[in-house]
PDB file of C-alpha atoms in Angstrom:
ATOM      1  CA  MET A   1     -62.774 -18.618 -27.844  1.00 59.00           C
ATOM      2  CA  GLU A   2     -63.580 -15.193 -26.454  1.00 70.00           C
ATOM      3  CA  LEU A   3     -61.552 -12.196 -27.573  1.00 75.00           C
ATOM      4  CA  THR A   4     -60.138 -11.702 -24.064  1.00 82.00           C
ATOM      5  CA  ALA A   5     -58.952 -15.331 -23.897  1.00 83.00           C
ATOM      6  CA  MET A   6     -57.443 -15.018 -27.369  1.00 85.00           C
ATOM      7  CA  PHE A   7     -55.660 -11.813 -26.401  1.00 85.00           C
ATOM      8  CA  ALA A   8     -54.348 -13.420 -23.195  1.00 89.00           C
ATOM      9  CA  ALA A   9     -52.944 -16.367 -25.183  1.00 89.00           C
ATOM     10  CA  LEU A  10     -51.276 -14.033 -27.671  1.00 92.00           C
ATOM     11  CA  ILE A  11     -49.788 -11.916 -24.891  1.00 92.00           C
ATOM     12  CA  SER A  12     -48.418 -15.111 -23.357  1.00 91.00           C
ATOM     13  CA  GLY A  13     -46.770 -15.861 -26.703  1.00 93.00           C
ATOM     14  CA  PHE A  14     -45.512 -12.282 -26.865  1.00 94.00           C
ATOM     15  CA  GLY A  15     -43.567 -12.950 -23.662  1.00 94.00           C
ATOM     16  CA  MET A  16     -41.560 -15.562 -25.566  1.00 95.00           C
ATOM     17  CA  THR A  17     -41.212 -13.178 -28.516  1.00 96.00           C
ATOM     18  CA  LEU A  18     -39.802 -10.557 -26.149  1.00 96.00           C
ATOM     19  CA  GLN A  19     -37.308 -13.044 -24.711  1.00 96.00           C
ATOM     20  CA  ILE A  20     -35.987 -13.894 -28.168  1.00 97.00           C
ATOM     21  CA  PHE A  21     -35.785 -10.189 -29.045  1.00 97.00           C
ATOM     22  CA  VAL A  22     -33.909  -9.112 -25.906  1.00 97.00           C
ATOM     23  CA  ILE A  23     -31.497 -12.065 -25.740  1.00 97.00           C
ATOM     24  CA  THR A  24     -30.662 -11.657 -29.428  1.00 97.00           C
ATOM     25  CA  LEU A  25     -29.753  -7.996 -28.907  1.00 96.00           C
ATOM     26  CA  VAL A  26     -27.757  -8.707 -25.752  1.00 97.00           C
ATOM     27  CA  GLY A  27     -25.785 -11.390 -27.581  1.00 97.00           C
ATOM     28  CA  ALA A  28     -25.522 -10.021 -31.115  1.00 97.00           C
ATOM     29  CA  LEU A  29     -24.597  -6.389 -30.427  1.00 95.00           C
ATOM     30  CA  PRO A  30     -21.297  -7.162 -28.620  1.00 93.00           C
ATOM     31  CA  LEU A  31     -20.557 -10.208 -30.799  1.00 96.00           C
ATOM     32  CA  GLY A  32     -20.919  -7.950 -33.838  1.00 94.00           C
ATOM     33  CA  VAL A  33     -18.003  -5.862 -32.520  1.00 91.00           C
ATOM     34  CA  LEU A  34     -15.773  -8.951 -32.528  1.00 94.00           C
ATOM     35  CA  VAL A  35     -16.956  -9.843 -36.026  1.00 95.00           C
ATOM     36  CA  ALA A  36     -16.142  -6.324 -37.248  1.00 94.00           C
ATOM     37  CA  LEU A  37     -12.686  -6.364 -35.664  1.00 91.00           C
ATOM     38  CA  ALA A  38     -11.963  -9.779 -37.176  1.00 95.00           C
ATOM     39  CA  ARG A  39     -13.215  -8.547 -40.562  1.00 95.00           C
ATOM     40  CA  MET A  40     -10.778  -5.596 -40.414  1.00 92.00           C
ATOM     41  CA  SER A  41      -7.881  -7.598 -39.000  1.00 91.00           C
ATOM     42  CA  SER A  42      -4.503  -7.374 -40.737  1.00 90.00           C
ATOM     43  CA  PHE A  43      -4.149 -11.116 -40.079  1.00 93.00           C
ATOM     44  CA  LYS A  44      -5.455 -12.384 -43.420  1.00 94.00           C
ATOM     45  CA  PRO A  45      -6.714 -15.855 -42.332  1.00 95.00           C
ATOM     46  CA  LEU A  46      -8.819 -14.248 -39.593  1.00 96.00           C
ATOM     47  CA  ALA A  47     -10.170 -11.587 -41.962  1.00 96.00           C
ATOM     48  CA  LEU A  48     -11.046 -14.236 -44.557  1.00 96.00           C
ATOM     49  CA  LEU A  49     -12.748 -16.375 -41.920  1.00 96.00           C
ATOM     50  CA  ALA A  50     -14.817 -13.364 -40.799  1.00 96.00           C
ATOM     51  CA  ARG A  51     -15.784 -12.610 -44.409  1.00 96.00           C
ATOM     52  CA  PHE A  52     -16.871 -16.232 -44.885  1.00 97.00           C
ATOM     53  CA  TYR A  53     -18.861 -16.114 -41.635  1.00 96.00           C
ATOM     54  CA  ILE A  54     -20.650 -12.941 -42.721  1.00 96.00           C
ATOM     55  CA  SER A  55     -21.254 -14.252 -46.233  1.00 96.00           C
ATOM     56  CA  ILE A  56     -22.850 -17.492 -45.028  1.00 96.00           C
ATOM     57  CA  LEU A  57     -25.051 -15.884 -42.374  1.00 96.00           C
ATOM     58  CA  ARG A  58     -26.223 -13.008 -44.557  1.00 95.00           C
ATOM     59  CA  GLY A  59     -26.499 -15.108 -47.704  1.00 95.00           C
ATOM     60  CA  THR A  60     -28.759 -17.881 -46.420  1.00 96.00           C
ATOM     61  CA  PRO A  61     -32.293 -17.629 -44.978  1.00 96.00           C
ATOM     62  CA  LEU A  62     -32.511 -17.271 -41.216  1.00 96.00           C
ATOM     63  CA  MET A  63     -35.213 -19.946 -41.180  1.00 95.00           C
ATOM     64  CA  LEU A  64     -32.786 -22.497 -42.668  1.00 96.00           C
ATOM     65  CA  GLN A  65     -30.125 -21.480 -40.155  1.00 96.00           C
ATOM     66  CA  LEU A  66     -32.539 -22.098 -37.288  1.00 96.00           C
ATOM     67  CA  MET A  67     -33.377 -25.547 -38.665  1.00 95.00           C
ATOM     68  CA  ALA A  68     -29.680 -26.322 -39.115  1.00 94.00           C
ATOM     69  CA  TRP A  69     -28.923 -25.500 -35.481  1.00 94.00           C
ATOM     70  CA  MET A  70     -31.929 -27.537 -34.376  1.00 93.00           C
ATOM     71  CA  PHE A  71     -31.187 -30.736 -36.303  1.00 92.00           C
ATOM     72  CA  ALA A  72     -27.412 -30.667 -36.968  1.00 88.00           C
ATOM     73  CA  PRO A  73     -26.405 -32.158 -33.577  1.00 87.00           C
ATOM     74  CA  TYR A  74     -28.459 -35.280 -34.319  1.00 83.00           C
ATOM     75  CA  TYR A  75     -27.977 -35.736 -38.067  1.00 84.00           C
ATOM     76  CA  ILE A  76     -24.276 -34.823 -38.145  1.00 84.00           C
ATOM     77  CA  PHE A  77     -22.985 -35.964 -34.746  1.00 81.00           C
ATOM     78  CA  GLY A  78     -25.702 -38.415 -33.668  1.00 81.00           C
ATOM     79  CA  ILE A  79     -26.325 -36.430 -30.495  1.00 80.00           C
ATOM     80  CA  SER A  80     -29.914 -36.499 -29.252  1.00 79.00           C
ATOM     81  CA  LEU A  81     -30.648 -33.394 -27.199  1.00 79.00           C
ATOM     82  CA  GLY A  82     -33.609 -32.742 -24.935  1.00 79.00           C
ATOM     83  CA  PRO A  83     -36.711 -30.637 -25.631  1.00 78.00           C
ATOM     84  CA  ASP A  84     -35.034 -27.532 -24.202  1.00 84.00           C
ATOM     85  CA  TRP A  85     -32.549 -27.585 -27.097  1.00 91.00           C
ATOM     86  CA  LYS A  86     -35.012 -26.015 -29.537  1.00 92.00           C
ATOM     87  CA  PHE A  87     -35.034 -22.743 -27.586  1.00 94.00           C
ATOM     88  CA  ALA A  88     -31.239 -22.784 -27.310  1.00 94.00           C
ATOM     89  CA  ALA A  89     -30.959 -23.540 -31.048  1.00 95.00           C
ATOM     90  CA  CYS A  90     -33.306 -20.645 -31.765  1.00 96.00           C
ATOM     91  CA  LEU A  91     -31.231 -18.201 -29.722  1.00 96.00           C
ATOM     92  CA  ILE A  92     -27.938 -19.393 -31.227  1.00 96.00           C
ATOM     93  CA  GLY A  93     -29.372 -18.972 -34.715  1.00 96.00           C
ATOM     94  CA  PHE A  94     -30.690 -15.474 -34.055  1.00 97.00           C
ATOM     95  CA  VAL A  95     -27.582 -14.217 -32.230  1.00 98.00           C
ATOM     96  CA  LEU A  96     -25.146 -15.470 -34.874  1.00 97.00           C
ATOM     97  CA  ASN A  97     -27.276 -14.217 -37.760  1.00 97.00           C
ATOM     98  CA  TYR A  98     -27.696 -10.715 -36.370  1.00 97.00           C
ATOM     99  CA  SER A  99     -24.066 -10.509 -35.257  1.00 97.00           C
ATOM    100  CA  ALA A 100     -23.095 -10.775 -38.935  1.00 97.00           C
ATOM    101  CA  TYR A 101     -25.347  -7.850 -39.860  1.00 96.00           C
ATOM    102  CA  PHE A 102     -24.264  -5.750 -36.888  1.00 96.00           C
ATOM    103  CA  GLY A 103     -20.620  -6.567 -37.604  1.00 95.00           C
ATOM    104  CA  GLU A 104     -20.848  -5.176 -41.126  1.00 95.00           C
ATOM    105  CA  ILE A 105     -22.589  -2.054 -39.842  1.00 95.00           C
ATOM    106  CA  TYR A 106     -19.860  -1.521 -37.231  1.00 93.00           C
ATOM    107  CA  ARG A 107     -17.149  -2.078 -39.844  1.00 93.00           C
ATOM    108  CA  SER A 108     -18.640   0.430 -42.277  1.00 92.00           C
ATOM    109  CA  GLY A 109     -18.975   2.986 -39.476  1.00 91.00           C
ATOM    110  CA  ILE A 110     -15.387   2.593 -38.293  1.00 88.00           C
ATOM    111  CA  GLN A 111     -13.958   2.702 -41.822  1.00 88.00           C
ATOM    112  CA  SER A 112     -15.989   5.826 -42.640  1.00 87.00           C
ATOM    113  CA  ILE A 113     -13.887   7.883 -40.225  1.00 83.00           C
ATOM    114  CA  PRO A 114     -11.078   9.699 -42.097  1.00 84.00           C
ATOM    115  CA  ARG A 115      -7.609   8.332 -41.419  1.00 80.00           C
ATOM    116  CA  GLY A 116      -6.430  11.864 -40.660  1.00 83.00           C
ATOM    117  CA  GLN A 117      -8.309  11.822 -37.363  1.00 81.00           C
ATOM    118  CA  TYR A 118      -6.249   8.880 -36.138  1.00 77.00           C
ATOM    119  CA  GLU A 119      -3.049  10.631 -37.201  1.00 80.00           C
ATOM    120  CA  ALA A 120      -4.096  13.922 -35.531  1.00 83.00           C
ATOM    121  CA  ALA A 121      -4.885  12.102 -32.284  1.00 80.00           C
ATOM    122  CA  GLU A 122      -1.482  10.408 -32.391  1.00 80.00           C
ATOM    123  CA  ILE A 123       0.243  13.759 -32.811  1.00 83.00           C
ATOM    124  CA  LEU A 124      -1.698  15.100 -29.801  1.00 80.00           C
ATOM    125  CA  GLY A 125      -0.367  12.242 -27.696  1.00 81.00           C
ATOM    126  CA  TYR A 126      -3.453  10.004 -27.541  1.00 81.00           C
ATOM    127  CA  THR A 127      -2.906   6.274 -27.332  1.00 81.00           C
ATOM    128  CA  ARG A 128      -4.743   4.100 -29.852  1.00 77.00           C
ATOM    129  CA  ALA A 129      -7.273   3.107 -27.191  1.00 78.00           C
ATOM    130  CA  GLN A 130      -7.850   6.731 -26.124  1.00 80.00           C
ATOM    131  CA  CYS A 131      -8.208   7.787 -29.750  1.00 81.00           C
ATOM    132  CA  PHE A 132     -10.786   5.124 -30.436  1.00 77.00           C
ATOM    133  CA  CYS A 133     -12.838   5.641 -27.260  1.00 78.00           C
ATOM    134  CA  LYS A 134     -12.780   9.451 -27.106  1.00 79.00           C
ATOM    135  CA  ILE A 135     -12.663  10.513 -30.757  1.00 80.00           C
ATOM    136  CA  ILE A 136     -13.649   7.708 -33.111  1.00 79.00           C
ATOM    137  CA  LEU A 137     -16.311   5.843 -31.133  1.00 78.00           C
ATOM    138  CA  PRO A 138     -18.667   8.832 -30.554  1.00 80.00           C
ATOM    139  CA  GLN A 139     -18.695   9.533 -34.292  1.00 83.00           C
ATOM    140  CA  VAL A 140     -19.166   5.860 -35.204  1.00 84.00           C
ATOM    141  CA  VAL A 141     -22.083   5.414 -32.806  1.00 84.00           C
ATOM    142  CA  LYS A 142     -23.845   8.454 -34.250  1.00 85.00           C
ATOM    143  CA  ARG A 143     -23.276   7.357 -37.845  1.00 88.00           C
ATOM    144  CA  ILE A 144     -24.411   3.762 -37.428  1.00 91.00           C
ATOM    145  CA  ALA A 145     -27.414   4.474 -35.162  1.00 90.00           C
ATOM    146  CA  PRO A 146     -29.989   4.602 -38.026  1.00 91.00           C
ATOM    147  CA  ALA A 147     -28.694   1.367 -39.595  1.00 93.00           C
ATOM    148  CA  ILE A 148     -28.610  -0.424 -36.237  1.00 94.00           C
ATOM    149  CA  GLY A 149     -32.139   0.845 -35.587  1.00 93.00           C
ATOM    150  CA  ASN A 150     -33.369  -0.626 -38.862  1.00 94.00           C
ATOM    151  CA  GLU A 151     -31.922  -4.023 -37.967  1.00 96.00           C
ATOM    152  CA  ILE A 152     -33.482  -3.907 -34.502  1.00 96.00           C
ATOM    153  CA  ILE A 153     -36.891  -3.174 -35.999  1.00 95.00           C
ATOM    154  CA  ALA A 154     -36.387  -6.026 -38.486  1.00 95.00           C
ATOM    155  CA  LEU A 155     -35.628  -8.301 -35.528  1.00 96.00           C
ATOM    156  CA  VAL A 156     -39.054  -7.571 -34.026  1.00 95.00           C
ATOM    157  CA  LYS A 157     -40.659  -9.167 -37.083  1.00 93.00           C
ATOM    158  CA  ASP A 158     -38.041 -11.884 -37.556  1.00 95.00           C
ATOM    159  CA  THR A 159     -38.837 -13.353 -34.129  1.00 95.00           C
ATOM    160  CA  SER A 160     -41.887 -14.898 -35.803  1.00 94.00           C
ATOM    161  CA  LEU A 161     -39.510 -17.274 -37.638  1.00 95.00           C
ATOM    162  CA  ALA A 162     -39.101 -19.171 -34.359  1.00 94.00           C
ATOM    163  CA  PHE A 163     -42.368 -20.909 -35.269  1.00 93.00           C
ATOM    164  CA  VAL A 164     -40.375 -23.232 -37.542  1.00 93.00           C
ATOM    165  CA  LEU A 165     -38.893 -24.861 -34.418  1.00 93.00           C
ATOM    166  CA  GLY A 166     -42.258 -25.123 -32.696  1.00 90.00           C
ATOM    167  CA  ILE A 167     -41.462 -22.441 -30.141  1.00 92.00           C
ATOM    168  CA  MET A 168     -44.657 -20.966 -28.743  1.00 90.00           C
ATOM    169  CA  GLU A 169     -43.954 -17.325 -29.483  1.00 93.00           C
ATOM    170  CA  MET A 170     -46.753 -15.001 -30.548  1.00 93.00           C
ATOM    171  CA  PHE A 171     -46.973 -15.984 -34.218  1.00 92.00           C
ATOM    172  CA  THR A 172     -47.091 -19.691 -33.313  1.00 92.00           C
ATOM    173  CA  GLN A 173     -49.875 -18.964 -30.827  1.00 92.00           C
ATOM    174  CA  ALA A 174     -51.801 -17.000 -33.457  1.00 92.00           C
ATOM    175  CA  LYS A 175     -51.353 -19.822 -35.970  1.00 91.00           C
ATOM    176  CA  ALA A 176     -52.691 -22.413 -33.519  1.00 90.00           C
ATOM    177  CA  ILE A 177     -55.679 -20.278 -32.476  1.00 91.00           C
ATOM    178  CA  ALA A 178     -56.510 -19.409 -36.080  1.00 90.00           C
ATOM    179  CA  ALA A 179     -56.505 -23.099 -36.998  1.00 89.00           C
ATOM    180  CA  ALA A 180     -58.834 -23.891 -34.082  1.00 87.00           C
ATOM    181  CA  LEU A 181     -61.254 -21.049 -34.858  1.00 85.00           C
ATOM    182  CA  ALA A 182     -60.952 -21.273 -38.655  1.00 83.00           C
ATOM    183  CA  ASN A 183     -60.706 -17.478 -39.005  1.00 86.00           C
ATOM    184  CA  MET A 184     -58.064 -14.796 -39.403  1.00 89.00           C
ATOM    185  CA  THR A 185     -58.823 -12.755 -36.275  1.00 90.00           C
ATOM    186  CA  PRO A 186     -55.840 -14.099 -34.261  1.00 91.00           C
ATOM    187  CA  TYR A 187     -53.474 -13.062 -37.056  1.00 92.00           C
ATOM    188  CA  LEU A 188     -54.975  -9.575 -37.074  1.00 93.00           C
ATOM    189  CA  VAL A 189     -54.617  -9.196 -33.309  1.00 92.00           C
ATOM    190  CA  ALA A 190     -51.040 -10.501 -33.466  1.00 93.00           C
ATOM    191  CA  ALA A 191     -50.244  -8.056 -36.273  1.00 94.00           C
ATOM    192  CA  LEU A 192     -51.503  -5.178 -34.135  1.00 94.00           C
ATOM    193  CA  ILE A 193     -49.346  -6.290 -31.188  1.00 94.00           C
ATOM    194  CA  TYR A 194     -46.279  -6.508 -33.458  1.00 95.00           C
ATOM    195  CA  TRP A 195     -47.097  -3.054 -34.809  1.00 95.00           C
ATOM    196  CA  PHE A 196     -47.508  -1.434 -31.384  1.00 95.00           C
ATOM    197  CA  PHE A 197     -44.288  -3.019 -30.162  1.00 95.00           C
ATOM    198  CA  THR A 198     -42.486  -1.785 -33.282  1.00 96.00           C
ATOM    199  CA  LEU A 199     -43.811   1.735 -32.615  1.00 96.00           C
ATOM    200  CA  PHE A 200     -42.465   1.518 -29.064  1.00 95.00           C
ATOM    201  CA  VAL A 201     -39.051   0.350 -30.314  1.00 95.00           C
ATOM    202  CA  GLU A 202     -39.010   3.168 -32.884  1.00 94.00           C
ATOM    203  CA  PHE A 203     -39.840   5.671 -30.134  1.00 95.00           C
ATOM    204  CA  VAL A 204     -36.931   4.441 -27.992  1.00 94.00           C
ATOM    205  CA  LEU A 205     -34.544   4.462 -30.946  1.00 92.00           C
ATOM    206  CA  ASN A 206     -35.582   7.996 -31.914  1.00 91.00           C
ATOM    207  CA  LYS A 207     -34.906   9.157 -28.355  1.00 90.00           C
ATOM    208  CA  ILE A 208     -31.435   7.622 -28.515  1.00 87.00           C
ATOM    209  CA  GLU A 209     -30.703   9.258 -31.883  1.00 84.00           C
ATOM    210  CA  LYS A 210     -31.783  12.652 -30.518  1.00 84.00           C
ATOM    211  CA  LYS A 211     -29.418  12.249 -27.561  1.00 82.00           C
ATOM    212  CA  LEU A 212     -26.626  11.542 -30.033  1.00 75.00           C
ATOM    213  CA  SER A 213     -27.466  14.629 -32.094  1.00 71.00           C
ATOM    214  CA  TYR A 214     -25.285  16.810 -29.851  1.00 60.00           C
ATOM    215  CA  TYR A 215     -22.344  15.510 -31.866  1.00 51.00           C
ATOM    216  CA  HIS A 216     -22.224  17.061 -35.340  1.00 52.00           C
ATOM    217  CA  ASP A 217     -20.209  15.747 -38.253  1.00 49.00           C
TER     218      ASP A 217
END
């Protein structure tokens, strides 16, 4: 296989990698807010359920979670799903897993804001919603940006775990080509693509952090 053909195949796989990356962020970032709110809820059963959710998803390997979502419908409920299910199972696994991490980051950011700021806003006549949106949220976003950025960069590399479900993302493509050629070149090219994409993501995240730097603690 020529280098150009190999590169084209890997780029094709990168398209699937990009889909997993984007859909995971679109799903996990807002879901993480709900997880954080549930975790901080004064309703104890809900808070305990959120803690259990976070503990399970952060305490077990993502690869096993993907396999569980893939095979649980059949082995637990006897439901045989079509070939499209593996991509859906992959997305469910990624979104739920990352929502647990994002939820804990959101929670730590919200709880890091001194209680006095809420009380001062109340004295000034702000409603709870106005206080959160205009005073608390800008500070939280700035504080959690580096941690969220680290998780997003980790997600770039974690997309390769989709290979366990046979999804033809970039790592799976590299694995298949390497087996056919009996050399490591496809892995090297794939590693470079991952690296360049990570650099791009870091660049975007750094731009966002600089825009948030107007707000000083």
